CSV table of C-alpha atoms in Angstrom, one decimal:
chain,number,residue,atom,x,y,z
V,807,MET,CA,14.3,58.5,22.9
V,808,LYS,CA,11.5,58.3,19.3
V,809,SER,CA,14.8,57.8,17.3
V,810,LYS,CA,16.0,55.6,20.2
V,811,VAL,CA,12.5,53.8,20.0
V,812,ILE,CA,12.7,53.9,16.3
V,813,SER,CA,15.5,52.6,16.3
V,814,THR,CA,15.3,49.3,18.6
V,815,GLY,CA,12.1,47.9,16.3
V,816,VAL,CA,14.4,48.6,13.6
V,817,LYS,CA,16.4,46.2,14.7
V,818,PHE,CA,13.6,44.3,16.2
V,819,CYS,CA,12.6,43.3,12.8
V,820,CYS,CA,15.4,43.0,11.2
V,821,ALA,CA,16.4,40.0,13.2
V,822,MET,CA,12.5,38.7,12.6
V,823,LEU,CA,13.3,38.5,9.4
V,824,VAL,CA,16.8,37.1,9.7
V,825,SER,CA,15.7,34.6,11.9
V,826,PHE,CA,12.1,33.3,9.4
V,827,ALA,CA,14.6,33.0,6.7
V,828,VAL,CA,17.1,30.8,8.9
V,829,ALA,CA,14.1,28.9,10.2
V,830,ALA,CA,12.5,28.9,6.4
V,831,GLY,CA,15.6,27.6,4.8
V,832,ALA,CA,17.1,25.3,7.4
V,833,GLU,CA,13.9,23.1,6.7
V,834,ALA,CA,15.7,20.4,5.1
V,835,ALA,CA,15.0,19.8,0.8
V,836,CYS,CA,13.9,15.5,0.1
V,837,THR,CA,16.8,13.3,0.8
V,838,ASN,CA,16.8,9.9,0.6
V,839,LYS,CA,15.8,9.1,3.4
V,840,THR,CA,12.2,10.8,2.7
V,841,LEU,CA,11.6,8.1,1.2
V,842,ARG,CA,12.0,4.9,4.6
V,843,GLY,CA,9.6,2.7,5.1
V,844,ASP,CA,7.1,-0.1,3.8
V,845,TYR,CA,4.5,1.4,1.5
V,846,GLY,CA,2.0,-0.9,-0.8
V,847,SER,CA,1.2,-0.6,-4.3
V,848,THR,CA,-0.8,-0.2,-7.6
V,849,CYS,CA,0.8,-0.3,-10.4
V,850,LEU,CA,-0.9,-0.3,-13.9
V,851,GLY,CA,0.1,0.4,-17.5
V,852,THR,CA,0.9,-1.5,-21.0
V,853,VAL,CA,4.4,-2.8,-22.6
V,854,ASN,CA,6.5,-4.2,-24.9
V,855,ASN,CA,4.6,-1.2,-26.1
V,856,GLY,CA,0.9,-1.2,-25.6
V,857,ALA,CA,0.6,-4.8,-26.6
V,858,VAL,CA,0.8,-6.5,-23.5
V,859,ASN,CA,-1.4,-4.8,-19.9
V,860,VAL,CA,0.2,-4.9,-16.4
V,861,ALA,CA,-1.2,-4.6,-13.8
V,862,LEU,CA,1.0,-5.2,-10.4
V,863,VAL,CA,0.0,-5.0,-6.6
V,864,GLY,CA,2.7,-5.8,-3.7
V,865,LYS,CA,4.4,-3.9,-0.6
V,866,PHE,CA,7.9,-2.5,-0.8
V,867,SER,CA,10.4,-1.7,2.1
V,868,PHE,CA,12.9,1.3,0.9
V,869,ASP,CA,15.7,2.0,3.4
V,870,GLY,CA,16.6,5.7,3.8
V,871,ASN,CA,20.1,5.0,1.8
V,872,GLY,CA,18.7,4.5,-1.5
V,873,THR,CA,18.2,0.1,-1.1
V,874,GLY,CA,15.5,-1.4,-0.9
V,875,SER,CA,13.2,-4.4,-1.2
V,876,ALA,CA,10.0,-5.4,-2.8
V,877,VAL,CA,7.1,-8.6,-3.0
V,878,ASP,CA,4.4,-8.3,-5.3
V,879,THR,CA,1.6,-10.2,-7.2
V,880,ALA,CA,1.5,-9.2,-10.9
V,881,SER,CA,-0.2,-9.9,-14.3
V,882,ILE,CA,1.2,-9.8,-17.1
V,883,ALA,CA,-1.0,-10.3,-20.0
V,884,GLY,CA,-3.8,-12.3,-18.0
V,885,ASN,CA,-0.9,-14.3,-16.9
V,886,ILE,CA,-0.5,-13.9,-12.8
V,887,PHE,CA,2.7,-14.2,-10.8
V,888,ARG,CA,3.0,-14.4,-7.1
V,889,ASP,CA,5.4,-13.6,-4.9
V,890,ARG,CA,8.1,-11.8,-6.5
V,891,ASN,CA,10.6,-11.0,-6.0
V,892,ILE,CA,11.7,-7.4,-6.2
V,893,THR,CA,15.6,-5.8,-5.2
V,894,LEU,CA,15.8,-1.6,-5.9
V,895,THR,CA,18.1,0.7,-6.2
V,896,TYR,CA,16.8,4.7,-5.5
V,897,ASN,CA,18.2,8.3,-5.8
V,898,ILE,CA,16.2,11.6,-4.7
V,899,GLU,CA,17.1,14.6,-5.6
V,900,SER,CA,15.9,18.2,-3.0
V,901,SER,CA,12.9,18.8,-5.4
V,902,CYS,CA,11.2,15.7,-4.0
V,903,ARG,CA,11.8,13.3,-7.5
V,904,GLY,CA,13.9,11.1,-8.4
V,905,THR,CA,15.2,7.4,-9.9
V,906,ALA,CA,14.9,3.8,-8.9
V,907,THR,CA,15.8,0.6,-11.3
V,908,LEU,CA,14.2,-1.7,-9.6
V,909,THR,CA,15.7,-5.5,-10.5
V,910,ILE,CA,13.0,-8.8,-10.2
V,911,VAL,CA,15.2,-11.8,-8.2
V,912,ASN,CA,12.8,-14.7,-9.5
V,913,PRO,CA,10.7,-14.8,-11.7
V,914,SER,CA,13.6,-13.3,-14.5
V,915,GLY,CA,12.6,-12.0,-17.4
V,916,PHE,CA,11.2,-8.4,-16.7
V,917,ASN,CA,15.2,-6.7,-15.7
V,918,PRO,CA,15.8,-4.1,-15.6
V,919,THR,CA,13.0,-1.8,-15.3
V,920,ASN,CA,13.7,1.5,-14.4
V,921,PHE,CA,11.0,4.9,-13.4
V,922,ASP,CA,10.7,8.3,-12.0
V,923,LEU,CA,9.4,9.3,-8.9
V,924,VAL,CA,7.9,12.1,-7.1
V,925,LEU,CA,6.9,12.3,-2.7
V,926,THR,CA,5.2,13.8,-1.0
V,927,ASP,CA,2.9,14.3,1.4
V,928,LYS,CA,-0.6,15.0,2.8
V,929,ASP,CA,0.4,18.1,2.9
V,930,GLY,CA,2.3,18.5,0.0
V,931,ILE,CA,5.9,18.1,-1.5
V,932,THR,CA,7.3,16.4,1.7
V,933,GLY,CA,9.8,19.4,2.5
V,934,GLY,CA,12.3,16.6,4.5
V,935,ARG,CA,9.9,15.0,5.9
V,936,ILE,CA,9.2,10.9,5.0
V,937,ALA,CA,7.0,10.9,2.2
V,938,THR,CA,3.7,9.7,2.9
V,939,GLU,CA,3.2,8.9,-1.1
V,940,VAL,CA,5.1,8.4,-4.3
V,941,GLN,CA,3.9,8.7,-7.9
V,942,ALA,CA,6.3,6.8,-9.8
V,943,ILE,CA,6.4,7.1,-14.3
V,944,GLU,CA,8.6,3.8,-15.9
V,945,ILE,CA,10.4,5.3,-18.5
V,946,ASP,CA,11.9,2.3,-20.1
V,947,SER,CA,10.8,2.1,-23.9
V,948,GLY,CA,7.4,0.5,-25.3
V,949,SER,CA,6.4,1.3,-21.2
V,950,LEU,CA,2.9,3.1,-20.5
V,951,VAL,CA,3.3,2.1,-16.6
V,952,THR,CA,2.1,4.4,-13.9
V,953,CYS,CA,2.5,3.0,-9.9
V,954,ALA,CA,1.0,4.9,-6.4
V,955,LEU,CA,2.7,4.2,-3.6
V,956,THR,CA,1.7,4.6,0.0
V,957,ARG,CA,2.8,4.7,3.2
V,958,ILE,CA,2.4,2.4,5.2
V,959,GLU,CA,1.7,3.6,9.3
V,960,GLN,CA,3.6,1.1,11.3
């Protein structure tokens, strides 16, 4: 009887460990779908090897499939550019890191702009949920621009 209870207990413990492992593995890693919806953004930095200060504020819309758009206002060397239209593509890796390429449609002349991204949520790395925050840094030579995006709750 005692060996039957121990055997049943061991089987139960093994079953629980397997179910916990499956549940932990079932939590999806980040994908392009982790970045979807509308985000408010702020970017600050310099371009042209520190010669030109830039500041931007805007609204980004991501479709969850690797493309999106934005409209922003930029201060570039003290010159203000309102309602700049931007198209973008992005790719999010399972590690919740990714890349984005932005093309400014109007006014032209600032293209393309490339960024590395990290997606997070209020509890840390997103683990497959919708990102509530995005941290970005421009990776183009001669640029030092960082951006913070926050999901606009709907």
